[in-house]
Amino acid sequence: EIVMTQSPASLSVSPGETATLSCRASESVSKNLAWYQQKPGQAPRLLISGASTRATGIPARFSGSGSGTEFTLTISSLQSEDFAVYYCQHYDGWPRFGGGTRVDIK
Amino acid sequence: QVQLVESGGGVVQPGRSLRLSCAASGFSFSNYGMHWVRQTPGKGLEWVAIIWYDGSKKYYADSVKGRFTISRDNSENTLYLQMNSLRAEDTAVYFCARVPHGGWYADYWGQGNLVTVSS
């Protein structure tokens, strides 16, 4: 079982600043890694697949990087609508999510 | 546009059964695999079941294997999750989601449906 660990658990950022979120896999998942955004009362929304490919309609301020066991989601110039919880998920075998990182307003 | 609309949730007693439905529109349903994913405050997001585009293969999380059955009706563009022998720990918001052709992640999600297992 591959365990996904996200850090930090929460992050306070001012609008316009950059947020850097980390996701670590307990063993290599190659580039089979997706990132999602979830707002209260809503379903998760796909941001990134293949570790770095933005989904349709996702703004360029969202970028993903990494491979193997270490991954990063970077949100540049944070907008008010970006304050949410972010999850990573591997799909190298049975899919599993990380515990999430909450990004809130500083 | 892609739409997934779940129904069938509610309150059910432990040991009883419930069936969730997910009506799909805006895409060629029969060409895509589909998931059920659930979310609880304590355990977070958990993949429950996955079904191939034609229903020929099905996979389940260990936590629901033998109790839950995923199925689909491609003529009705509908996905199902039959949940039997329900337990308190099955209490969650259940989402249906589409499997894109690139891998077992989810590119579109339904709005979620709350299932509460309680006496």
Short mmCIF file of C-alpha atoms in Angstrom, two decimals:
data_model
loop_
_atom_site.label_atom_id
_atom_site.label_comp_id
_atom_site.label_asym_id
_atom_site.label_seq_id
_atom_site.Cartn_x
_atom_site.Cartn_y
_atom_site.Cartn_z
CA GLU A 1 0.00 0.00 0.00
CA ILE A 2 1.43 3.34 -1.08
CA VAL A 3 0.90 6.05 1.52
CA MET A 4 0.64 9.69 0.44
CA THR A 5 1.76 12.34 2.92
CA GLN A 6 1.03 16.02 2.37
CA SER A 7 2.75 18.91 4.08
CA PRO A 8 2.09 21.25 5.65
CA ALA A 9 -1.35 20.37 6.95
CA SER A 10 -2.29 24.04 6.72
CA LEU A 11 -0.75 27.14 5.23
CA SER A 12 -1.62 30.81 5.69
CA VAL A 13 -0.85 32.95 2.69
CA SER A 14 -1.61 36.56 1.74
CA PRO A 15 -3.41 37.24 -1.56
CA GLY A 16 -0.90 37.79 -4.33
CA GLU A 17 1.74 35.63 -2.69
CA THR A 18 2.91 32.15 -3.72
CA ALA A 19 1.90 28.92 -1.97
CA THR A 20 4.06 25.80 -2.20
CA LEU A 21 2.43 22.50 -1.24
CA SER A 22 4.28 19.21 -0.92
CA CYS A 23 3.21 15.61 -1.42
CA ARG A 24 5.37 12.59 -0.69
CA ALA A 25 4.73 8.98 -1.70
CA SER A 26 6.00 6.10 0.42
CA GLU A 27 7.35 4.49 -2.75
CA SER A 28 7.78 5.62 -6.32
CA VAL A 29 4.60 6.40 -8.28
CA SER A 30 6.52 7.64 -11.32
CA LYS A 31 4.50 10.59 -12.62
CA ASN A 32 1.12 9.04 -11.81
CA LEU A 33 0.09 11.88 -9.55
CA ALA A 34 -2.92 14.19 -9.59
CA TRP A 35 -3.78 17.31 -7.59
CA TYR A 36 -7.29 18.46 -6.68
CA GLN A 37 -8.82 21.54 -5.12
CA GLN A 38 -11.84 21.26 -2.83
CA LYS A 39 -13.96 24.04 -1.41
CA PRO A 40 -16.49 23.55 1.42
CA GLY A 41 -19.60 21.69 0.32
CA GLN A 42 -18.19 20.98 -3.13
CA ALA A 43 -16.67 18.00 -4.89
CA PRO A 44 -12.94 17.95 -5.55
CA ARG A 45 -11.89 19.62 -8.79
CA LEU A 46 -9.04 18.22 -10.87
CA LEU A 47 -6.15 20.65 -11.24
CA ILE A 48 -3.18 18.59 -12.39
CA SER A 49 -2.59 15.08 -13.74
CA GLY A 50 0.60 13.33 -14.77
CA ALA A 51 2.31 15.35 -12.01
CA SER A 52 2.52 18.49 -14.17
CA THR A 53 -0.28 18.66 -16.80
CA ARG A 54 -2.96 21.21 -16.04
CA ALA A 55 -6.54 20.07 -16.52
CA THR A 56 -8.85 21.87 -18.92
CA GLY A 57 -9.62 25.40 -17.80
CA ILE A 58 -7.12 25.50 -14.95
CA PRO A 59 -5.24 28.83 -14.78
CA ALA A 60 -1.52 28.91 -15.45
CA ARG A 61 -0.83 30.09 -11.88
CA PHE A 62 -1.27 26.46 -10.85
CA SER A 63 1.79 24.36 -11.62
CA GLY A 64 2.86 20.88 -10.62
CA SER A 65 6.27 19.28 -10.56
CA GLY A 66 8.09 16.19 -9.36
CA SER A 67 8.32 12.50 -10.04
CA GLY A 68 8.99 9.33 -8.13
CA THR A 69 8.23 10.11 -4.49
CA GLU A 70 8.41 13.91 -4.22
CA PHE A 71 5.85 16.26 -5.73
CA THR A 72 5.03 19.95 -5.47
CA LEU A 73 2.00 22.05 -6.30
CA THR A 74 2.79 25.73 -6.66
CA ILE A 75 0.08 28.37 -6.72
CA SER A 76 1.47 31.71 -7.85
CA SER A 77 -0.14 35.06 -7.13
CA LEU A 78 -2.90 33.59 -4.97
CA GLN A 79 -6.40 34.82 -5.73
CA SER A 80 -9.31 34.88 -3.30
CA GLU A 81 -10.90 31.89 -5.02
CA ASP A 82 -7.78 29.78 -4.43
CA PHE A 83 -8.29 29.49 -0.68
CA ALA A 84 -9.35 25.88 -0.30
CA VAL A 85 -8.09 22.41 0.60
CA TYR A 86 -5.72 20.72 -1.83
CA TYR A 87 -5.26 16.97 -2.17
CA CYS A 88 -2.71 14.89 -4.01
CA GLN A 89 -3.62 11.42 -5.27
CA HIS A 90 -1.45 8.74 -6.82
CA TYR A 91 -2.75 6.38 -9.46
CA ASP A 92 0.15 3.99 -9.75
CA GLY A 93 -2.01 1.02 -8.81
CA TRP A 94 -4.95 1.34 -6.45
CA PRO A 95 -5.49 5.10 -6.13
CA ARG A 96 -4.97 6.78 -2.77
CA PHE A 97 -5.22 10.35 -1.58
CA GLY A 98 -3.07 12.36 0.74
CA GLY A 99 -4.57 13.95 3.83
CA GLY A 100 -4.82 17.41 2.28
CA THR A 101 -3.33 20.87 2.81
CA ARG A 102 -5.63 23.72 3.81
CA VAL A 103 -4.67 27.07 2.30
CA ASP A 104 -6.26 29.98 4.10
CA ILE A 105 -5.98 33.73 4.11
CA LYS A 106 -3.24 35.29 6.18
CA GLN B 1 -20.86 19.93 -20.56
CA VAL B 2 -20.11 16.90 -18.43
CA GLN B 3 -22.64 16.39 -15.65
CA LEU B 4 -22.82 13.68 -13.01
CA VAL B 5 -25.82 13.72 -10.69
CA GLU B 6 -25.98 11.33 -7.76
CA SER B 7 -29.12 10.20 -5.97
CA GLY B 8 -30.24 7.58 -3.48
CA GLY B 9 -28.46 8.61 -0.31
CA GLY B 10 -30.03 8.99 3.10
CA VAL B 11 -30.19 7.49 6.57
CA VAL B 12 -30.11 3.71 6.93
CA GLN B 13 -29.75 1.34 9.87
CA PRO B 14 -26.65 -0.79 10.32
CA GLY B 15 -26.89 -4.07 8.42
CA ARG B 16 -29.34 -2.70 5.88
CA SER B 17 -28.85 -1.92 2.19
CA LEU B 18 -28.89 1.17 0.01
CA ARG B 19 -28.34 1.80 -3.70
CA LEU B 20 -26.76 4.95 -5.07
CA SER B 21 -27.27 6.09 -8.65
CA CYS B 22 -25.27 8.49 -10.77
CA ALA B 23 -26.86 9.88 -13.94
CA ALA B 24 -24.31 10.98 -16.53
CA SER B 25 -24.74 13.43 -19.38
CA GLY B 26 -22.65 15.59 -21.69
CA PHE B 27 -20.24 12.87 -22.77
CA SER B 28 -20.20 9.40 -24.27
CA PHE B 29 -20.80 7.45 -21.06
CA SER B 30 -20.12 4.05 -22.59
CA ASN B 31 -16.57 5.09 -23.51
CA TYR B 32 -15.40 5.85 -19.97
CA GLY B 33 -14.62 3.99 -16.81
CA MET B 34 -16.27 5.31 -13.68
CA HIS B 35 -15.43 5.52 -9.98
CA TRP B 36 -17.16 5.81 -6.66
CA VAL B 37 -15.18 7.78 -4.08
CA ARG B 38 -16.23 8.59 -0.52
CA GLN B 39 -15.21 11.24 1.97
CA THR B 40 -15.40 11.36 5.75
CA PRO B 41 -14.03 13.94 8.17
CA GLY B 42 -11.96 11.26 9.88
CA LYS B 43 -10.55 9.19 7.00
CA GLY B 44 -10.57 11.80 4.25
CA LEU B 45 -11.03 10.77 0.63
CA GLU B 46 -11.14 7.05 -0.15
CA TRP B 47 -11.55 5.28 -3.46
CA VAL B 48 -14.40 2.78 -3.12
CA ALA B 49 -14.85 1.08 -6.49
CA ILE B 50 -13.92 1.34 -10.15
CA ILE B 51 -15.70 -0.11 -13.19
CA TRP B 52 -14.44 -0.49 -16.73
CA TYR B 53 -16.22 1.38 -19.55
CA ASP B 54 -18.06 -1.78 -20.60
CA GLY B 55 -18.56 -3.18 -17.11
CA SER B 56 -16.19 -6.06 -17.81
CA LYS B 57 -13.86 -5.32 -14.88
CA LYS B 58 -14.59 -4.09 -11.41
CA TYR B 59 -12.26 -3.32 -8.51
CA TYR B 60 -13.04 -2.58 -4.88
CA ALA B 61 -11.35 -1.17 -1.82
CA ASP B 62 -10.67 -3.83 0.81
CA SER B 63 -12.97 -1.97 3.21
CA VAL B 64 -16.04 -2.65 1.02
CA LYS B 65 -15.11 -5.85 -0.83
CA GLY B 66 -17.88 -8.43 -0.59
CA ARG B 67 -20.44 -5.88 0.59
CA PHE B 68 -20.58 -3.27 -2.19
CA THR B 69 -21.21 -3.84 -5.90
CA ILE B 70 -20.52 -1.32 -8.64
CA SER B 71 -22.46 -1.64 -11.89
CA ARG B 72 -23.57 0.41 -14.84
CA ASP B 73 -26.28 0.62 -17.47
CA ASN B 74 -24.78 2.14 -20.59
CA SER B 75 -28.18 2.28 -22.29
CA GLU B 76 -29.38 4.56 -19.49
CA ASN B 77 -26.07 6.41 -18.93
CA THR B 78 -26.25 5.50 -15.27
CA LEU B 79 -23.75 4.22 -12.72
CA TYR B 80 -24.79 2.37 -9.57
CA LEU B 81 -23.36 1.42 -6.20
CA GLN B 82 -25.26 -1.29 -4.33
CA MET B 83 -24.27 -1.15 -0.67
CA ASN B 84 -25.18 -4.12 1.53
CA SER B 85 -24.46 -4.96 5.18
CA LEU B 86 -23.86 -1.29 5.89
CA ARG B 87 -21.77 -0.30 8.90
CA ALA B 88 -21.42 2.92 10.84
CA GLU B 89 -18.00 3.42 9.28
CA ASP B 90 -19.60 3.56 5.81
CA THR B 91 -21.12 6.90 6.78
CA ALA B 92 -19.71 9.36 4.25
CA VAL B 93 -20.40 11.61 1.32
CA TYR B 94 -20.25 9.44 -1.79
CA PHE B 95 -19.13 10.90 -5.10
CA CYS B 96 -19.31 9.36 -8.55
CA ALA B 97 -16.51 10.43 -10.86
CA ARG B 98 -15.32 9.83 -14.39
CA VAL B 99 -12.09 7.98 -15.19
CA PRO B 100 -10.20 9.76 -17.96
CA HIS B 101 -8.34 7.72 -20.54
CA GLY B 102 -4.98 8.65 -19.01
CA GLY B 103 -5.22 6.80 -15.71
CA TRP B 104 -7.12 6.10 -12.53
CA TYR B 105 -7.75 9.63 -11.41
CA ALA B 106 -10.99 11.58 -11.75
CA ASP B 107 -11.52 14.41 -14.19
CA TYR B 108 -15.19 15.12 -13.44
CA TRP B 109 -17.11 14.60 -10.20
CA GLY B 110 -20.71 14.54 -9.12
CA GLN B 111 -21.92 16.84 -6.35
CA GLY B 112 -21.82 14.15 -3.68
CA ASN B 113 -24.52 12.27 -1.79
CA LEU B 114 -24.56 11.79 1.99
CA VAL B 115 -25.08 8.29 3.35
CA THR B 116 -25.59 8.03 7.11
CA VAL B 117 -25.56 4.62 8.76
CA SER B 118 -27.13 4.91 12.18
CA SER B 119 -29.64 3.16 14.38
#
